[in-house]
Coordinates of C-alpha atoms in Angstrom, one line a residue:
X1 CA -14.4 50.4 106.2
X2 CA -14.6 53.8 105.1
X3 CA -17.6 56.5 105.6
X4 CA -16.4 58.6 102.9
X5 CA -16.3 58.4 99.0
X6 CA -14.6 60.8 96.7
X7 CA -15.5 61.0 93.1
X8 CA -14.5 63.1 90.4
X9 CA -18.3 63.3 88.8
X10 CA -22.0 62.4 90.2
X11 CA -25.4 62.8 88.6
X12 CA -26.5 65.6 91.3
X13 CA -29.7 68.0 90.8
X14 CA -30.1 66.6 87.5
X15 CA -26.9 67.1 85.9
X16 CA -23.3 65.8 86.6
X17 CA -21.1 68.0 89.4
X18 CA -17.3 67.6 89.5
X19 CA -15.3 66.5 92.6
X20 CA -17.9 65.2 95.0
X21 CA -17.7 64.1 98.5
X22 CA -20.5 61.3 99.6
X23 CA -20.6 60.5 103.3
X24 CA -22.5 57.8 105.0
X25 CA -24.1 58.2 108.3
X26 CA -23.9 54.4 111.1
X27 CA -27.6 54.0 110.0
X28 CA -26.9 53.7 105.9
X29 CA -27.8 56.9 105.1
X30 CA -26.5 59.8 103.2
X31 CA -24.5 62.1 105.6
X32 CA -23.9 64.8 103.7
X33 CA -23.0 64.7 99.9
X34 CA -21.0 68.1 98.7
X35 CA -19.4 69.5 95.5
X36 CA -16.1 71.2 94.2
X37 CA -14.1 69.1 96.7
X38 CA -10.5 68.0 96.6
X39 CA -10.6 64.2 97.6
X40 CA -9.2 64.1 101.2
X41 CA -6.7 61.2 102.7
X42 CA -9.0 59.3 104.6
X43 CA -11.8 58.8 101.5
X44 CA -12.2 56.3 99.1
X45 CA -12.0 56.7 95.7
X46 CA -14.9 55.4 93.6
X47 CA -13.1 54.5 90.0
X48 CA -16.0 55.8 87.6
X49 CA -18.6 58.6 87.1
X50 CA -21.5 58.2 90.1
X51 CA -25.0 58.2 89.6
X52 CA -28.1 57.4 91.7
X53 CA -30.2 53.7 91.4
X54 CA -33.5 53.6 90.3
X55 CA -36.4 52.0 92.1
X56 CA -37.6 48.6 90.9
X57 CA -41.6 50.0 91.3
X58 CA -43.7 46.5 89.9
X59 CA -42.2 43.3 90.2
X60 CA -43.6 39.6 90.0
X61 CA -40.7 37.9 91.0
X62 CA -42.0 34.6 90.5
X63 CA -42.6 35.2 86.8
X64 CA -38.6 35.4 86.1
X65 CA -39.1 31.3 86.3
X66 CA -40.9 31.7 82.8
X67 CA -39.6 34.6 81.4
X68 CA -38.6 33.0 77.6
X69 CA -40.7 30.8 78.1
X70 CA -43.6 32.3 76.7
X71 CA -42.5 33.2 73.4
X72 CA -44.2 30.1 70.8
X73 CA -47.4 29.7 69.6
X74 CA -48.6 26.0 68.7
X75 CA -50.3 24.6 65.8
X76 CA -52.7 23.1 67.8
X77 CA -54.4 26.9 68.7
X78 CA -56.9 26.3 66.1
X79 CA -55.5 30.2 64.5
X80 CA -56.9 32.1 68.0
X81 CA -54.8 35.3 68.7
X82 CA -51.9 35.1 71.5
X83 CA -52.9 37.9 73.9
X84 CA -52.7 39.4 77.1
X85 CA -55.6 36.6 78.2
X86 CA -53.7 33.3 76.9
X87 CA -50.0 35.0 78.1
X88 CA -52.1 34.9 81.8
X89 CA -53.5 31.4 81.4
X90 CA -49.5 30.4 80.9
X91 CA -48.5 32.5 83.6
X92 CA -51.1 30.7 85.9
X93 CA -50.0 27.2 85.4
X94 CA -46.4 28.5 86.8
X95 CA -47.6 30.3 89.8
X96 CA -49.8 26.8 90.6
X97 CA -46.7 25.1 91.0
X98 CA -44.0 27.0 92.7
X99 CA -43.3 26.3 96.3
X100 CA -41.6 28.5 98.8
X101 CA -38.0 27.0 98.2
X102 CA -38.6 27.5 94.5
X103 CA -39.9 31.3 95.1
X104 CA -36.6 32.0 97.2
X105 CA -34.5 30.7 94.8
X106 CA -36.0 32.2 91.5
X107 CA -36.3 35.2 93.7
X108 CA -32.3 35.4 94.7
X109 CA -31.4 35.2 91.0
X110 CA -33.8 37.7 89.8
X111 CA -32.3 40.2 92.5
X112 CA -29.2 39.6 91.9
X113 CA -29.6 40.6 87.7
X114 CA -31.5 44.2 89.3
X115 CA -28.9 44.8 91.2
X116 CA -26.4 44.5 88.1
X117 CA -29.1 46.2 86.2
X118 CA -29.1 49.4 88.4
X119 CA -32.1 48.8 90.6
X120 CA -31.4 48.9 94.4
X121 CA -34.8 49.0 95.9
X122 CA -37.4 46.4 94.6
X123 CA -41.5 46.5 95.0
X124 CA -43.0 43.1 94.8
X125 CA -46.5 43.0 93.6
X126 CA -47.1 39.8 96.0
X127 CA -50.4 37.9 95.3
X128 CA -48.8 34.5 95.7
X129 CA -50.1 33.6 99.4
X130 CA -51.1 30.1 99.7
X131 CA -50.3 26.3 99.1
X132 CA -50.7 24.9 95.5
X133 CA -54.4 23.7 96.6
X134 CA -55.2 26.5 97.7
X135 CA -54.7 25.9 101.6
X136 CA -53.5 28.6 104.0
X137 CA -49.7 27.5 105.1
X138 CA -49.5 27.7 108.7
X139 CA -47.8 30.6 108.0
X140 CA -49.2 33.2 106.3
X141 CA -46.1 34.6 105.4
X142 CA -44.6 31.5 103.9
X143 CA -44.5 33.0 100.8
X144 CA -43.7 36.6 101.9
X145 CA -40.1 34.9 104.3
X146 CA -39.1 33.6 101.2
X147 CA -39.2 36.6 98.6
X148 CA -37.7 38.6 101.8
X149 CA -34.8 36.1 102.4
X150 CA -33.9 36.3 98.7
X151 CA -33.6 40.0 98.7
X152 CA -31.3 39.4 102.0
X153 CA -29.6 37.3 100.0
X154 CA -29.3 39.2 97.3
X155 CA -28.8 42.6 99.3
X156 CA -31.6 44.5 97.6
X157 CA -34.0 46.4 99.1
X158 CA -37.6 44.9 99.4
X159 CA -40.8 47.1 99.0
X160 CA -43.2 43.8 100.3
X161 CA -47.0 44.3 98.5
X162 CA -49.5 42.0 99.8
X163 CA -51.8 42.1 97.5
X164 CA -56.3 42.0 97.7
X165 CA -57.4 40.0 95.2
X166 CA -61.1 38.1 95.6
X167 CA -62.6 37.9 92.2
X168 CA -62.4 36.6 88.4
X169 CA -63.6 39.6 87.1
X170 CA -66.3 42.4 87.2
X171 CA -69.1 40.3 86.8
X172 CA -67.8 37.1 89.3
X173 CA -68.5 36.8 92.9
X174 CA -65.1 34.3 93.4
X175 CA -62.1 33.2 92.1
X176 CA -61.3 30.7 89.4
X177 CA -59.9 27.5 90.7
X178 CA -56.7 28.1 89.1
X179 CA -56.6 31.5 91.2
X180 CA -56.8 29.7 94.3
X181 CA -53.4 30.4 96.0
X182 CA -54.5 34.4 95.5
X183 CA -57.3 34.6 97.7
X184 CA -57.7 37.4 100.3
X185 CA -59.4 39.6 102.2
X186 CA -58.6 43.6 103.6
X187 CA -58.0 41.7 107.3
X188 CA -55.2 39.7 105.3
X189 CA -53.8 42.0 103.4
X190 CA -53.2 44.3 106.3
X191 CA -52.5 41.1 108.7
X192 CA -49.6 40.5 106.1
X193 CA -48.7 44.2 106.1
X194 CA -47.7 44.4 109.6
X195 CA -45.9 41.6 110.3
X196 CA -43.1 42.4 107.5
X197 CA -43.3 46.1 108.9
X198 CA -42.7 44.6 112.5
X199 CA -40.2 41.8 111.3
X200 CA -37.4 44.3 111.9
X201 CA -35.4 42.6 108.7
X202 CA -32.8 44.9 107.1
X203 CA -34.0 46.9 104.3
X204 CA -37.6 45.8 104.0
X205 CA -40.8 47.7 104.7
X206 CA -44.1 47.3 103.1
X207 CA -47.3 48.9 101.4
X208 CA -50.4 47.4 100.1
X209 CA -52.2 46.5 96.9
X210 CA -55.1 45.8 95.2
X211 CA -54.9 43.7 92.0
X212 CA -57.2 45.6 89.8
X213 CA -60.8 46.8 89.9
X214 CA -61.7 43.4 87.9
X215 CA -60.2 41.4 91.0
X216 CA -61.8 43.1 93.9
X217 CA -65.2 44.2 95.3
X218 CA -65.5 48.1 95.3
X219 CA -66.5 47.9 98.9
X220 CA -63.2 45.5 100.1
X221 CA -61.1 48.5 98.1
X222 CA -62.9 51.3 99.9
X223 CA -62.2 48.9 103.1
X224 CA -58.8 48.5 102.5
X225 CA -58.0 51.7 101.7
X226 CA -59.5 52.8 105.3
X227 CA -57.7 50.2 106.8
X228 CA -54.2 51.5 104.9
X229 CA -55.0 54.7 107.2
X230 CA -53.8 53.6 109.9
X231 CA -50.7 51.9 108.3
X232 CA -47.2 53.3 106.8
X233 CA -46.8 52.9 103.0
X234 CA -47.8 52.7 99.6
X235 CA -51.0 51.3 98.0
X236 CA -50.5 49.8 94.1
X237 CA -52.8 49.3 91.9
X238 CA -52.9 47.9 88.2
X239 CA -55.5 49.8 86.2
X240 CA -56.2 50.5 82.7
X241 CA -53.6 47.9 81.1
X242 CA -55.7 46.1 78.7
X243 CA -58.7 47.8 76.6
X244 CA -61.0 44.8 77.8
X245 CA -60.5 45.4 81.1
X246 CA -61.8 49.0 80.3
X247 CA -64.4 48.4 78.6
X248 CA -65.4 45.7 81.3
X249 CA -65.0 48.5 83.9
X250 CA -67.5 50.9 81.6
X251 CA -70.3 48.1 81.8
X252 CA -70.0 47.1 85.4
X253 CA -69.4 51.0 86.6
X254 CA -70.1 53.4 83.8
X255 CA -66.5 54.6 84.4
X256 CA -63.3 53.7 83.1
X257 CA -60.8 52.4 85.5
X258 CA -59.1 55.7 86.5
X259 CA -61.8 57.6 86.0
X260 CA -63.6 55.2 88.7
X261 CA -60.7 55.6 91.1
X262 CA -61.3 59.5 90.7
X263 CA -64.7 59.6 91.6
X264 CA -64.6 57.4 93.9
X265 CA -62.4 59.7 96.0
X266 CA -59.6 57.1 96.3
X267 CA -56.8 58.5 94.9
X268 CA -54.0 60.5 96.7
X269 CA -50.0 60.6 97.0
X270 CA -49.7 57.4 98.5
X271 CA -51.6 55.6 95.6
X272 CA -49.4 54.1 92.4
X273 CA -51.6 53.0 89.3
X274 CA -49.4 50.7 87.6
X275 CA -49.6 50.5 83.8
X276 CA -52.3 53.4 83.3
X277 CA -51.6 52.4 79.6
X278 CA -55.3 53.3 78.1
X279 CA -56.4 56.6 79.8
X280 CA -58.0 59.9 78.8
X281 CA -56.8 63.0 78.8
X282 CA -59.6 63.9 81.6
X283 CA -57.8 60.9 83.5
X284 CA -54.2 62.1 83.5
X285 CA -55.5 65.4 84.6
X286 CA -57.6 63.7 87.6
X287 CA -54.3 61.8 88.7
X288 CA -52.3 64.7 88.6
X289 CA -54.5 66.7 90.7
X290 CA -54.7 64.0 93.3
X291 CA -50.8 63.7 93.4
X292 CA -50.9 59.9 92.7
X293 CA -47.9 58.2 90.5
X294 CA -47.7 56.1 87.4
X295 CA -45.5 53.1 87.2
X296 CA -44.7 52.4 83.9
X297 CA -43.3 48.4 82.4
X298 CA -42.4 49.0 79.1
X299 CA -40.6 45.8 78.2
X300 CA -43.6 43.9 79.8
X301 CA -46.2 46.4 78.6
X302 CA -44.8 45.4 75.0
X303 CA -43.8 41.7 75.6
X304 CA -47.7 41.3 76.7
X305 CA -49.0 43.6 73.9
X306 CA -50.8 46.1 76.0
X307 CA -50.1 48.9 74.0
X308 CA -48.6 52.4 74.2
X309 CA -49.3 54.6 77.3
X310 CA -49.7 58.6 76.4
X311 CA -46.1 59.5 77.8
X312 CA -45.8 63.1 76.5
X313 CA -49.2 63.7 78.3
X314 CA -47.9 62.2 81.9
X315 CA -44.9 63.9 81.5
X316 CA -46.6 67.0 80.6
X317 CA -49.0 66.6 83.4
X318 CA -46.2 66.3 85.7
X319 CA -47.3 62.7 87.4
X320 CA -45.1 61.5 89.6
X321 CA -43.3 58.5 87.5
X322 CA -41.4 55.2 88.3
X323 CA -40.3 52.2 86.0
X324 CA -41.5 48.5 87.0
X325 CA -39.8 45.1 85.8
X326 CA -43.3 43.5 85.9
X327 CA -42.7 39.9 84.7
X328 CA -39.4 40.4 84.6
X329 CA -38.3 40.2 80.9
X330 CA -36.0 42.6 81.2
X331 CA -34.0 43.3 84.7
X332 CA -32.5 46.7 83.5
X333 CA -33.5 50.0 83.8
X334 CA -31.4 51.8 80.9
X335 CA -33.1 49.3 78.7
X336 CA -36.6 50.1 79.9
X337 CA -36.3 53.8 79.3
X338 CA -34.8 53.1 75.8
X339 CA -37.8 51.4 75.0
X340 CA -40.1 53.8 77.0
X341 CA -38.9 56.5 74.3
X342 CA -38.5 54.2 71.3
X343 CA -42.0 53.1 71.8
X344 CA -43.6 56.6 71.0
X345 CA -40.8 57.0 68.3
X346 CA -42.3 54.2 66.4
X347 CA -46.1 55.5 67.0
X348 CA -45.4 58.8 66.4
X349 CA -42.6 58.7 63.7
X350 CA -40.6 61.2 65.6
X351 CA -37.0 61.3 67.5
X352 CA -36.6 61.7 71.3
X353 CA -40.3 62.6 71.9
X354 CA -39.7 62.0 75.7
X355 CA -37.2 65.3 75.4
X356 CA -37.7 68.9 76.4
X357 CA -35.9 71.5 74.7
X358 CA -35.5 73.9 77.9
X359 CA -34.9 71.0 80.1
X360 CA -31.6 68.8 80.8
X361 CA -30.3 70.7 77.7
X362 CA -32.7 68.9 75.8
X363 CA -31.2 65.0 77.0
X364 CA -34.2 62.8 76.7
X365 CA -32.2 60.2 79.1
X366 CA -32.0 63.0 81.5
X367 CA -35.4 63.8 81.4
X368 CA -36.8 60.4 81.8
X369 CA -33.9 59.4 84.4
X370 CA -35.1 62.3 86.8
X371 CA -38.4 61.9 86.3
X372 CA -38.1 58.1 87.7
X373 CA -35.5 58.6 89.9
X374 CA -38.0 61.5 91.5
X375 CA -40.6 59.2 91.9
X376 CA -38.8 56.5 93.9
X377 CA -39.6 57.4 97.1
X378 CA -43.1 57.6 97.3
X379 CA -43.5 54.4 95.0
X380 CA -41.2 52.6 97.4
X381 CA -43.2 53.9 100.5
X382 CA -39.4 55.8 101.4
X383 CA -38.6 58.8 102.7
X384 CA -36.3 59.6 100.3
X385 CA -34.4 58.5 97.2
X386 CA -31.3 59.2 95.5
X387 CA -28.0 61.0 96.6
X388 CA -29.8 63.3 98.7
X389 CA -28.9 63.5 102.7
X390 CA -31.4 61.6 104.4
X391 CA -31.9 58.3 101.4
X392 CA -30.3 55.2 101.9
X393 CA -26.4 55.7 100.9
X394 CA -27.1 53.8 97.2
X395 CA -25.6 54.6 94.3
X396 CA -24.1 53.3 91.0
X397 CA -20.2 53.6 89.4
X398 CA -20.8 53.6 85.5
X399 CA -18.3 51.7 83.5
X400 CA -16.4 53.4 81.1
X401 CA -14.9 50.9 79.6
X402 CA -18.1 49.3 78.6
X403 CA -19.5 49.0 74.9
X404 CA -21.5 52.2 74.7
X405 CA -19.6 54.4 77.0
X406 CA -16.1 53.9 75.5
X407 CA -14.6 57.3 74.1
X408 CA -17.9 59.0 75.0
X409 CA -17.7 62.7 76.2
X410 CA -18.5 63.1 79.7
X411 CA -21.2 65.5 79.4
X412 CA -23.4 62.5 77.1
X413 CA -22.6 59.5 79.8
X414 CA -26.3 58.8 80.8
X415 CA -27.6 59.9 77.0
X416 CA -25.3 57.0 76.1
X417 CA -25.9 54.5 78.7
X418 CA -29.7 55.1 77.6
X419 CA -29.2 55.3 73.9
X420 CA -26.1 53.4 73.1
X421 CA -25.5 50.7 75.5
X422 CA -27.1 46.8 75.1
X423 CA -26.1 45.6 78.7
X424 CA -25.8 47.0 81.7
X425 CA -22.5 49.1 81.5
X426 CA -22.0 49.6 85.5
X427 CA -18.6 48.9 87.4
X428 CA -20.3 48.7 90.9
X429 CA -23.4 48.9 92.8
X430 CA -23.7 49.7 96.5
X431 CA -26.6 49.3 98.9
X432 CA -26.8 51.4 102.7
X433 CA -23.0 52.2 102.1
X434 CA -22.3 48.6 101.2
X435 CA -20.7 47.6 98.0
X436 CA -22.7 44.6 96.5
X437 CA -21.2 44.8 92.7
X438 CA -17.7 45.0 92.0
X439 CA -16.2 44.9 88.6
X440 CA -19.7 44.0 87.3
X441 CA -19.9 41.1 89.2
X442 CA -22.3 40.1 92.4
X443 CA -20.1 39.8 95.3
X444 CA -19.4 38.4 99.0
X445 CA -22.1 36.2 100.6
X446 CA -24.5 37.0 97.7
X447 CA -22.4 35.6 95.3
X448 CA -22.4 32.1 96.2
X449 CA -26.3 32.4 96.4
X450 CA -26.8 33.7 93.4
X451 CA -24.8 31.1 91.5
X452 CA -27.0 28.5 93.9
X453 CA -30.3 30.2 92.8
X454 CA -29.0 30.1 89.0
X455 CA -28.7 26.5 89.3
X456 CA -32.3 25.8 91.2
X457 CA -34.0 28.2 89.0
X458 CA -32.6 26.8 86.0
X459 CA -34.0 23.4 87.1
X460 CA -36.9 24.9 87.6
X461 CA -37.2 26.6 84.0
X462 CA -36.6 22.8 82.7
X463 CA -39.7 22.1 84.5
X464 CA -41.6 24.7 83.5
X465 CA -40.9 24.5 80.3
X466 CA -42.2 21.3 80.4
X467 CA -45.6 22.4 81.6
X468 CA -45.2 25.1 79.1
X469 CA -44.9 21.9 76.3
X470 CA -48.1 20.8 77.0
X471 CA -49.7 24.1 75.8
X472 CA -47.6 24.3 72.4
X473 CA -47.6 21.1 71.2
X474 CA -45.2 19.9 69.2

C-alpha cells in the first residue's frame, strides 16, 4: 500500500493550501506533509478536498444504548419538571444493567457513527467498573477490554479515562446503591490507568478522571492528582454543568466549582474541565492562566438542559478548547459546532457570534474548527494532532457531492459543511494511514462488526426501552 497521498486541497495552518503531498511514516505517523506539489507517479490520489479529524474529547459510550430513549414525559410525574436530576435517574437504570458483552457491542456501533461523523480519536469518560451488584469482576478491567475491543473493532482511537468517583454529593460520605458499579478509590483509578497504558493495544493510551467535585472527597482529588504525577496523560473533570451543583459547591466550599479548582492549586495544562457551562468571568480568567482546556457538549449540554456556556469569553480568553459527544446524542462534530454557534445566536439575537473579523476571513466554522482541532492533543493526552508531522497520519476526504457541499465554492467548503450540511458529508476517513471509510461507508473487518453491534445494540435498545416504560407509564 502506498505511503504517499496527493491532493489537490487540505485544511493546512488554518486555511485550505493547493496541491499537497501527505506522507506516512512505518509507525502511523505524518512524515512530512508539503504544499504547491505536482502529484508524483507513485502517490495516491485522495478524490476530495482533505481536512484534519477532530478529537472525540467526552464520551459515555454506554449512554448511546439510550440515546432516544429519553425523550417522554409521563402522566404519572405528578406535573414535576424533567431535568438534568430525573434525565440521570434514567440514565442510572441503563448503566445497572449493561454487561461487558453489551458495553462492546453498543460501544462498536457508537464508534463506528464517530468515525463517519469525523472523529478519529475518542476519550471515554469511564466510571462503569464493576458487576451489576456492585461486585469487583475478577478483572478490573472487564469493563475497560471491552470499550478497548470495540474501538479495535471499530478502528478508532481510544483516550481510556478511569474515572474517581466515591460519593452522592457534597454533603454524603458514600454512594447511592444505584451508583454501586462506580465505586473507586485513587489506588484504582491509577491501578486501571497503567494497565491500559502497559497493554501495548494499538491506538489506546489513557489519562485519569474525577467525576465532579460533588462525587469525590477533596483529599482523594488532591491524592489523585499527586498520584497522576508520576503517570503520562490527561486528567478530566466535569465541573460547573448544572447551577445546583454550584450552588452545592458554594455551601460545602464557599467557592464555586472552578473557582475551588483554582485555589486549590489544581489546575494546569494537563487538566480538562468538561462542560464549564456556569462560570464567572474571574473563572475563565483563572483557567486561562493555568493553561487548562474546556471541553464543550453542546448537543448533550442542550438535550440535558444545562444551559449556555459564555463562548465569546473562552474564546476571547484563549482556553484551549475541544468538543465532546457526552451521551452521545449526536455522533458528529459539524453538527456540534453548528449548535455551539447557534446556541449563542438564539441568546444573544445575533449572527455568527463565534466569528472574528480579522481572523479566518471572518469564517465562524474556521474559527471554531481550529480552535478544537488545536486542542486535541492535550485533551487526548497526544503529542500532537492534525496534519502536522509528528500526529497520527488521520485525516478526512469531504464529499462533494453531498447535500450541503454541492456547487459550493471552494473557498466556503468547511463554512458549508458547518452551516449548510444535515449529515455528515465525508467520502472517507483514515486512521494511522489506514483507510477505515470509503464512499461513506465503514469498511473491511470493521464492517461486519459494526452491522453485528447494530443488531445487539438494537436488541438492547428494545430492552431498555422497556425499563425506560416503567418510568413513563402509559
Amino acid at each position: 500500500m502506498s505511503n504517499c497521498y496527493w491532493t489537490p486541497r487540505a485544511w493546512l495552518w488554518g486555511g485550505w493550501q493547493e496541491n499537497v503531498l501527505l506522507r506516512v511514516g512505518a509507525d502511523g505517523c505524518w512524515a512530512g506533509i508539503d504544499t504547491g506539489v505536482a502529484a508524483p507517479q507513485e502517490a495516491e490520489r485522495l478524490d476530495g478536498p482533505v481536512i484534519p479529524p477532530l478529537v472525540d474529547a467526552h464520551s459515555h459510550a454506554f449512554q448511546r444504548a439510550m440515546a432516544g430513549l429519553a425523550e417522554r414525559r409521563g402522566e404519572d410525574d405528578g406535573g414535576g419538571d424533567d431535568d438534568f436530576w430525573s434525565w440521570r435517574d434514567r440514565m442510572y437504570r441503563v448503566a445497572l444493567r449493561i454487561t461487558p458483552d453489551q458495553l462492546r457491542a453498543v460501544a462498536a456501533q457508537l464508534y463506528v457513527e464517530l468515525l463517519r461523523g469525523g472523529y478519529t480519536q475518542v476519550c471515554e469518560f469511564h466510571y462503569l467498573q464493576h458487576d451489576t451488584d456492585g461486585t469487583r469482576y475478577a478483572d478490573p478491567m472487564a469493563l475497560s477490554w471491552a470499550l478497548a475491543d470495540a474501538a479495535d473493532e471499530a478502528g478508532i482511537g481510544l483516550t481510556l479515562l478511569p474515572v474517581l468517583y466515591e460519593c452522592a454529593g457534597f454533603t454524603q460520605s458514600a454512594l447511592r446503591d444505584d451508583q454501586r458499579r462506580f465505586a473507586t478509590t485513587p489506588a484504582d483509578v491509577i491501578a486501571l490507568h497503567r494497565a491500559a497504558q502497559r497493554s501495548g493495544r494499538r491506538l489506546l493510551n489513557a489519562g485519569v478522571a474525577i467525576h465532579s467535585l460533588r462525587a469525590a472527597r477533596a483529599a482523594s482529588i488532591h491524592e489523585l492528582e499527586r498520584l497522576a504525577g508520576n503517570v503520562e496523560g490527561a486528567i478530566h473533570i466535569h465541573v460547573a454543568e448544572q447551577t445546583a451543583e454550584v450552588d452545592d459547591c458554594l455551601a460545602a466550599t464557599g467557592a464555586r466549582p472552578i473557582e475551588w479548582l483554582a485555589r486549590e492549586g489544581l489546575l494546569d495544562a494537563r487538566w480538562q474541565l468538561v462542560h464549564a457551562t456556569h462560570a464567572l468571568r474571574s473563572e475563565i480568567d483563572a483557567v486561562a492562566a493555568s493553561g487548562a482546556g474546556v471541553v464543550l457538549c453542546p448537543s448533550t449540554e442542550a438535550n440535558l438542559g444545562d444551559g449556555l456556556a459564555d463562548l465569546p469569553r473562552w474564546l476571547a480568553a484563549g482556553v484551549p478548547l475541544t468538543l465532546g459527544s457526552d451521551s452521545n446524542v449526536c455522533r458528529h462534530w459539524a453538527e456540534e459546532l453548528r449548535w455551539l454557534d447557534y446556541g449563542q445566536r438564539l441568546q444573544l439575537r445575533q449572527r455568527n457570534v463565534a466569528a472574528a473579523p480579522a481572523l479566518h476571513d471572518g469564517a465562524t466554522a474556521a474559527r471554531l474548527f481550529e480552535r478544537m482541532l488545536a486542542g486535541g492533543a492535550a485533551a487526548a493526552g497526544l503529542p500532537a494532532w492534525g496534519l502536522v508531522p509528528g500526529a497520527r497520519a488521520d485525516l478526512l476526504v469531504l464529499e462533494l457531492q453531498a447535500p450541503g457541499l454541492l456547487g459550493m465554492p471552494a473557498s466556503h467548503a468547511l463554512d458549508a459543511l458547518v452551516f449548510a450540511t444535515d449529515a455528515p458529508a465525508l467520502r472517507e476517513v483514515w486512521v494511522a494511514g489506514r483507510r477505515i471509510v470509503a464512499g461513506g461507508r465503514h469498511i473491511g473487518a470493521a464492517a461486519a462488526t459494526g452491522r453485528l453491534a447494530a443488531e445487539v445494540a438494537a436488541n438492547l435498545a428494545a430492552d431498555f426501552a422497556g425499563t425506560m416504560a416503567e418510568l413513563w407509564p402509559a
